Coordinates of C-alpha atoms in Angstrom, one line a residue:
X1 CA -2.8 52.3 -23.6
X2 CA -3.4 48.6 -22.8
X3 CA 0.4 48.2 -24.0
X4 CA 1.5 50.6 -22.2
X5 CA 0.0 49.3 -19.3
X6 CA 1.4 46.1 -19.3
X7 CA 5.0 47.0 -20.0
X8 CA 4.4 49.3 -16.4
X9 CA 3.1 46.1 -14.8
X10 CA 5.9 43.9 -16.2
X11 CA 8.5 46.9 -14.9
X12 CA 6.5 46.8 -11.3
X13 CA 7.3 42.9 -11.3
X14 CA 10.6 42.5 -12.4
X15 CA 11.2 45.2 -9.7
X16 CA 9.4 43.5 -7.2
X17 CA 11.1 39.7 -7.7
X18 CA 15.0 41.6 -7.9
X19 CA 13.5 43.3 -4.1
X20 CA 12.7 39.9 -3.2
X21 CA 15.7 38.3 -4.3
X22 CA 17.5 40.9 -2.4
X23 CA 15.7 40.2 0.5
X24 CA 16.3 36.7 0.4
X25 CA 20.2 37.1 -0.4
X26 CA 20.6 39.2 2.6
X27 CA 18.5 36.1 5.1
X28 CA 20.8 33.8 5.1
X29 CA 20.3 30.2 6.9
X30 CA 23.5 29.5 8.5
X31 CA 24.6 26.0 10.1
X32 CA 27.9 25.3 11.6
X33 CA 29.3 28.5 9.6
X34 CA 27.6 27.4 6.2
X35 CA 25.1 29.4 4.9
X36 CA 22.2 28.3 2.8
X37 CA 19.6 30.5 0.4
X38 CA 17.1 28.3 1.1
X39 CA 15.4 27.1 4.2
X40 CA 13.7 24.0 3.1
X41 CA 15.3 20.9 3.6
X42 CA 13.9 17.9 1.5
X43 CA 14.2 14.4 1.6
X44 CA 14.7 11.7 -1.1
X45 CA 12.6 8.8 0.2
X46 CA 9.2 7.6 -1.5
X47 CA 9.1 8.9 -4.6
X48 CA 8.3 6.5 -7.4
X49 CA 11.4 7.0 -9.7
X50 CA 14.9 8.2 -9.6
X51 CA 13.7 10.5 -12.4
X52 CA 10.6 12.1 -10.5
X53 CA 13.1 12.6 -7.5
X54 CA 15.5 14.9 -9.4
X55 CA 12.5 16.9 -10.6
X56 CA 10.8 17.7 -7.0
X57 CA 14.1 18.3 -6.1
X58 CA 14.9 21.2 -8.9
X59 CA 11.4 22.4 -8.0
X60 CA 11.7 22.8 -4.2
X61 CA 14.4 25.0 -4.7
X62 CA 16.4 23.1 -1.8
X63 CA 19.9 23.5 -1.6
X64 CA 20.6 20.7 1.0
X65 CA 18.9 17.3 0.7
X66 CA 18.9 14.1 2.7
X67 CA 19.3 10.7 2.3
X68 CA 19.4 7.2 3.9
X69 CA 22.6 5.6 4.3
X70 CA 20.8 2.3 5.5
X71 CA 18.1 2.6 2.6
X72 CA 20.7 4.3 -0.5
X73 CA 22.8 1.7 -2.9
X74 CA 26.1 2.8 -2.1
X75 CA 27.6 0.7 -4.5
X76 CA 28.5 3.0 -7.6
X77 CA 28.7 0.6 -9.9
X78 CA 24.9 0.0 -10.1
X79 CA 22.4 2.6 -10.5
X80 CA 21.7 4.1 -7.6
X81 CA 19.6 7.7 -5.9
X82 CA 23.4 9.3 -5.9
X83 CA 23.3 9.9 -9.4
X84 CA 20.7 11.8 -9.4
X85 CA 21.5 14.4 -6.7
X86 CA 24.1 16.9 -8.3
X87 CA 26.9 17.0 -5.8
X88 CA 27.6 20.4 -7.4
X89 CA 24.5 21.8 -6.9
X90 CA 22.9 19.9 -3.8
X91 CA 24.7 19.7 -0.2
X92 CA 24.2 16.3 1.3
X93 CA 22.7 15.5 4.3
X94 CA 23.1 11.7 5.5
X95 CA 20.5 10.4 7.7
X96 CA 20.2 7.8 10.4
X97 CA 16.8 6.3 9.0
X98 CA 16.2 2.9 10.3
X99 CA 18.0 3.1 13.6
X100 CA 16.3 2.0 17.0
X101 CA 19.8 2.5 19.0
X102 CA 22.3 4.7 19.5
X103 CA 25.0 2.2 18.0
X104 CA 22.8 2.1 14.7
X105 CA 22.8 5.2 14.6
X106 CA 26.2 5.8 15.2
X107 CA 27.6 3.2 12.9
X108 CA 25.3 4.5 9.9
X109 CA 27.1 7.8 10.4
X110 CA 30.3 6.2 9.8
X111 CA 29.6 4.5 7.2
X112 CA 27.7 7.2 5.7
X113 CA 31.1 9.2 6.3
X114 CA 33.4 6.5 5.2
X115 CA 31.9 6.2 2.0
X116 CA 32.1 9.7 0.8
X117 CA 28.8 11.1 1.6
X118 CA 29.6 13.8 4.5
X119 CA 30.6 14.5 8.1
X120 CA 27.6 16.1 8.6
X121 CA 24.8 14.0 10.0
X122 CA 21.3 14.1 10.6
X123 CA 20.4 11.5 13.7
X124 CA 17.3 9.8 13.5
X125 CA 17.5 7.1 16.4
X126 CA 13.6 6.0 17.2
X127 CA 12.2 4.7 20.2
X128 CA 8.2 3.7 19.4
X129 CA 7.6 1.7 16.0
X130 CA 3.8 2.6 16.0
X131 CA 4.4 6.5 16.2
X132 CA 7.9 7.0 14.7
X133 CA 8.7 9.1 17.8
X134 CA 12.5 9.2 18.4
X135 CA 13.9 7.9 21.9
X136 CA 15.5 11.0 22.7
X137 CA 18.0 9.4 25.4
X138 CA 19.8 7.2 22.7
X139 CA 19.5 10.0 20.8
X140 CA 21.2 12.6 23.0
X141 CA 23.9 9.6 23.4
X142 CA 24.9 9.3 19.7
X143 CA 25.1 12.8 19.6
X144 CA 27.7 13.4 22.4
X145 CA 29.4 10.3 20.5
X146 CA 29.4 11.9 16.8
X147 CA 29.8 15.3 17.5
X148 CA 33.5 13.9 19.8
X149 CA 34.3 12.3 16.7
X150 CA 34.2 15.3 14.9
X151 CA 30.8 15.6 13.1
X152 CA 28.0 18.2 12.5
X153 CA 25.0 16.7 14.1
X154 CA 21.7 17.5 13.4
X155 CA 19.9 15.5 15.8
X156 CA 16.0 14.6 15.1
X157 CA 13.7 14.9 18.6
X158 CA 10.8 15.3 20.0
X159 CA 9.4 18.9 20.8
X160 CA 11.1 18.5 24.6
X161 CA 12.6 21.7 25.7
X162 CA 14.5 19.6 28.5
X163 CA 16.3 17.4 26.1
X164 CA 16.6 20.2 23.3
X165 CA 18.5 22.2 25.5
X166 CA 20.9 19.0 26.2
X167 CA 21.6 18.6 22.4
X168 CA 22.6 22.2 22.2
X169 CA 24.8 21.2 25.2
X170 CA 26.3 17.6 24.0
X171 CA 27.1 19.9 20.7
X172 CA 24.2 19.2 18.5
X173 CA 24.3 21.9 15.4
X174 CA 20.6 22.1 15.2
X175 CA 17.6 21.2 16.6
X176 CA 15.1 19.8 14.7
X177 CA 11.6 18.8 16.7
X178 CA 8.9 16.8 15.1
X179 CA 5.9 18.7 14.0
X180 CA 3.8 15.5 14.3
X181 CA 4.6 11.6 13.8
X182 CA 6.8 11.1 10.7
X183 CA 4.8 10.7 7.2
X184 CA 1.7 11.7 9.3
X185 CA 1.5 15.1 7.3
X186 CA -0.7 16.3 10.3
X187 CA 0.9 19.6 10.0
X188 CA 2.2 21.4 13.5
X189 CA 0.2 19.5 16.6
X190 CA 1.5 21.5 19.4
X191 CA 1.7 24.8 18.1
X192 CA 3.0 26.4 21.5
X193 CA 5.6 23.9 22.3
X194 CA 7.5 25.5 18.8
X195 CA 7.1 28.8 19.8
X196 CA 8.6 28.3 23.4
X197 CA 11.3 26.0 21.7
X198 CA 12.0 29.1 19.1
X199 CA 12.2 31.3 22.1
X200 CA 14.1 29.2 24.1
X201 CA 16.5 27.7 21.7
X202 CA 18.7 30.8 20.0
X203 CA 21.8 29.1 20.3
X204 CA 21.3 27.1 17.1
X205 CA 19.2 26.7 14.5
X206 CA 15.6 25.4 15.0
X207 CA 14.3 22.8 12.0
X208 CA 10.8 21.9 12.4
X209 CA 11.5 18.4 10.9
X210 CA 8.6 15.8 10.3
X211 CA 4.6 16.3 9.8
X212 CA 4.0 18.4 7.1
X213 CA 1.5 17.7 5.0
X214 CA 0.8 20.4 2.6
X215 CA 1.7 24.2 2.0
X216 CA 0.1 25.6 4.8
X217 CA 1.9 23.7 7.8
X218 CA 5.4 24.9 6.0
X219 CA 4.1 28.7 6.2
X220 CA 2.5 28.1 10.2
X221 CA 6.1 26.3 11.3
X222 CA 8.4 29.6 9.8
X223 CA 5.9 31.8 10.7
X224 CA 6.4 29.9 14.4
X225 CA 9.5 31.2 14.3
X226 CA 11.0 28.0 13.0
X227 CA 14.7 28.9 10.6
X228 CA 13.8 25.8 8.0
X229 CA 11.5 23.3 7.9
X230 CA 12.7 19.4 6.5
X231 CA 10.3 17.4 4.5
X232 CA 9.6 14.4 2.7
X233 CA 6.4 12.9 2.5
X234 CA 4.5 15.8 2.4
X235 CA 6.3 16.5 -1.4
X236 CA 6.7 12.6 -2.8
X237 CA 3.0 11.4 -1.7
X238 CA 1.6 14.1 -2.9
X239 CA -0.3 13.8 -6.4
X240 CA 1.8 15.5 -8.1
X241 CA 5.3 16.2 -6.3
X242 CA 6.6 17.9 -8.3
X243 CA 4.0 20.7 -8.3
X244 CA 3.9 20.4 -4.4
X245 CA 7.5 20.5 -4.1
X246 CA 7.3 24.3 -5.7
X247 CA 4.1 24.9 -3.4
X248 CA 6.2 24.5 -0.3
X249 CA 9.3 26.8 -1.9
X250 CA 7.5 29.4 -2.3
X251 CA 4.7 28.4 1.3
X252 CA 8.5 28.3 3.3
X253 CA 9.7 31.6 1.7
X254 CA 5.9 33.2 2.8
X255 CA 6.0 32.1 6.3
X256 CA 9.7 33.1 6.7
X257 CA 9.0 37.1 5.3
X258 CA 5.4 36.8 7.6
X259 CA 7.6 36.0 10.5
X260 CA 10.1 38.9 10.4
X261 CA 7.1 41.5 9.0
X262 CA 5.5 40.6 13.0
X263 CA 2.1 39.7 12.3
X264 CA -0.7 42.0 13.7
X265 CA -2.0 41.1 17.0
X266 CA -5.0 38.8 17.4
X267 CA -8.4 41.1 18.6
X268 CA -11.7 39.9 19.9
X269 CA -13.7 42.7 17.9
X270 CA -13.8 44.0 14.5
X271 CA -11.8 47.3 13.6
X272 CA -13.5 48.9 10.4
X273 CA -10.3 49.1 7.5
X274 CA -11.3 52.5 6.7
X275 CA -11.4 54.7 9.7
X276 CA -14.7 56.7 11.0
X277 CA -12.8 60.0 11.1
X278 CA -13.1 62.7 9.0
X279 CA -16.0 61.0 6.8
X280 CA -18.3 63.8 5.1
X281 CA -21.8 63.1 6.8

């Protein structure tokens, strides 16, 4: 019986993952017209090795990752992050790291273009060195720049409606709001300025990007209504980042299914999980 049982139970699973699978086939993350599997977006900074980068990488699950162009060794003749990021199976995703102007910023993406990397671009232009917060003027001016020279911009910003909605407007492919200061890993700070922003914003996809700092703030962002959520330091100072890199897979996947399943409302008083009626007295 006990093996009989367990067969049943290993049936019931295997069903359950393909329904999953399924499920997750047919919830596509689109951007400009591409379409992703997965909605976690994870960065290649601050990880000790080359070596422990690949494997939080493979673990995440990610499809797209980013990088520095200011910070990565383009120079292929020397060992360098790109040969450890499987341009086969990962989809670039050049950054603007480093930049405190709009002309940083926009020359980076050049470059990062010019060398091979991608015409896609995510803008990072900051405007406070204590607080990492990005200056969302210069900002909003390299994207009306980039996106005239023909790039996909994915513009880094604060959690602004006012400016979000003029990246959507200068072109911008995404919008991706900071959850809380960058490396912080505070987790999601202003919890009603994503849900407006998600209600708001439909236009484009919104990235919580920035802030997380362990499983649970990737589940509260996509069950904000967020479509990804883009990470770094959360996974690579984490004890062990490779483990936490699967813990926010699978925390991103949760929040994303809680989020179309429509939570139950919030109530002041308990209601008993077996009803009162019809009980024998």
């Amino acid at each position: 019986m006990g093996t009989a049982a367990s067969a049943v139970r290993r049936a019931q699973l295997d069903i359950a993952r393909v329904r999953f699978t399924m499920r997750i086939m047919t919830d596509p993350f689109i951007i400009a017209g591409r379409s992703f599997h997965s909605r976690l977006i994870v960065g290649t900074g601050k990880y000790k090795s080359f070596q422990e980068t690949a494997r939080a990488l493979e673990a995440s699950g990610a499809e797209m990752v980013t990088v520095a162009v200011r910070r990565v060794n383009l120079d292929r003749n020397k060992e360098s992050l790109l040969d450890y990021i499987d341009p086969k199976k990962y989809f670039l995703l050049p950054n603007t790291a480093g930049c405190y102007t709009a002309d940083e910023a926009i020359r980076a993406a050049r470059l990062g273009r010019e060398v091979g990397l991608s015409d896609w671009v995510k803008i990072e232009v900051i405007g406070d060195q204590a607080t990492l917060y990005p200056d969302v003027q210069a900002t909003l001016e390299a994207t009306r720049v980039l996106v005239s020279e023909g790039f996909t911009v994915l513009p880094y910003t604060s959690d602004d409606i006012v400016f979000a909605k003029r990246l959507v407007e200068a072109g911008a492919a995404a919008v991706m709001p900071l959850g809380a200061p960058i490396g912080s890993g505070m987790g999601i700070q202003n919890q009603a300025h994503i849900r407006i922003l998600r209600e708001m914003i439909i236009g484009v996809p919104l990235i919580v990007d920035a802030g997380v700092g362990t499983a649970s703030d990737a589940a509260i962002a996509m069950e904000l209504g967020a479509d990804a959520v883009l990470m770094n330091t959360g996974i690579a100072n984490a004890q062990d980042p490779v483990l936490m890199a699967e813990a926010m897979h699978h925390a991103v996947l949760a929040g994303r299914l809680a989020y179309l399943s429509g939570r139950m409302p919030k109530k002041l008083y308990a209601t008993a999980s077996s009803p009162l009626e019809g009980v024998v007295r």
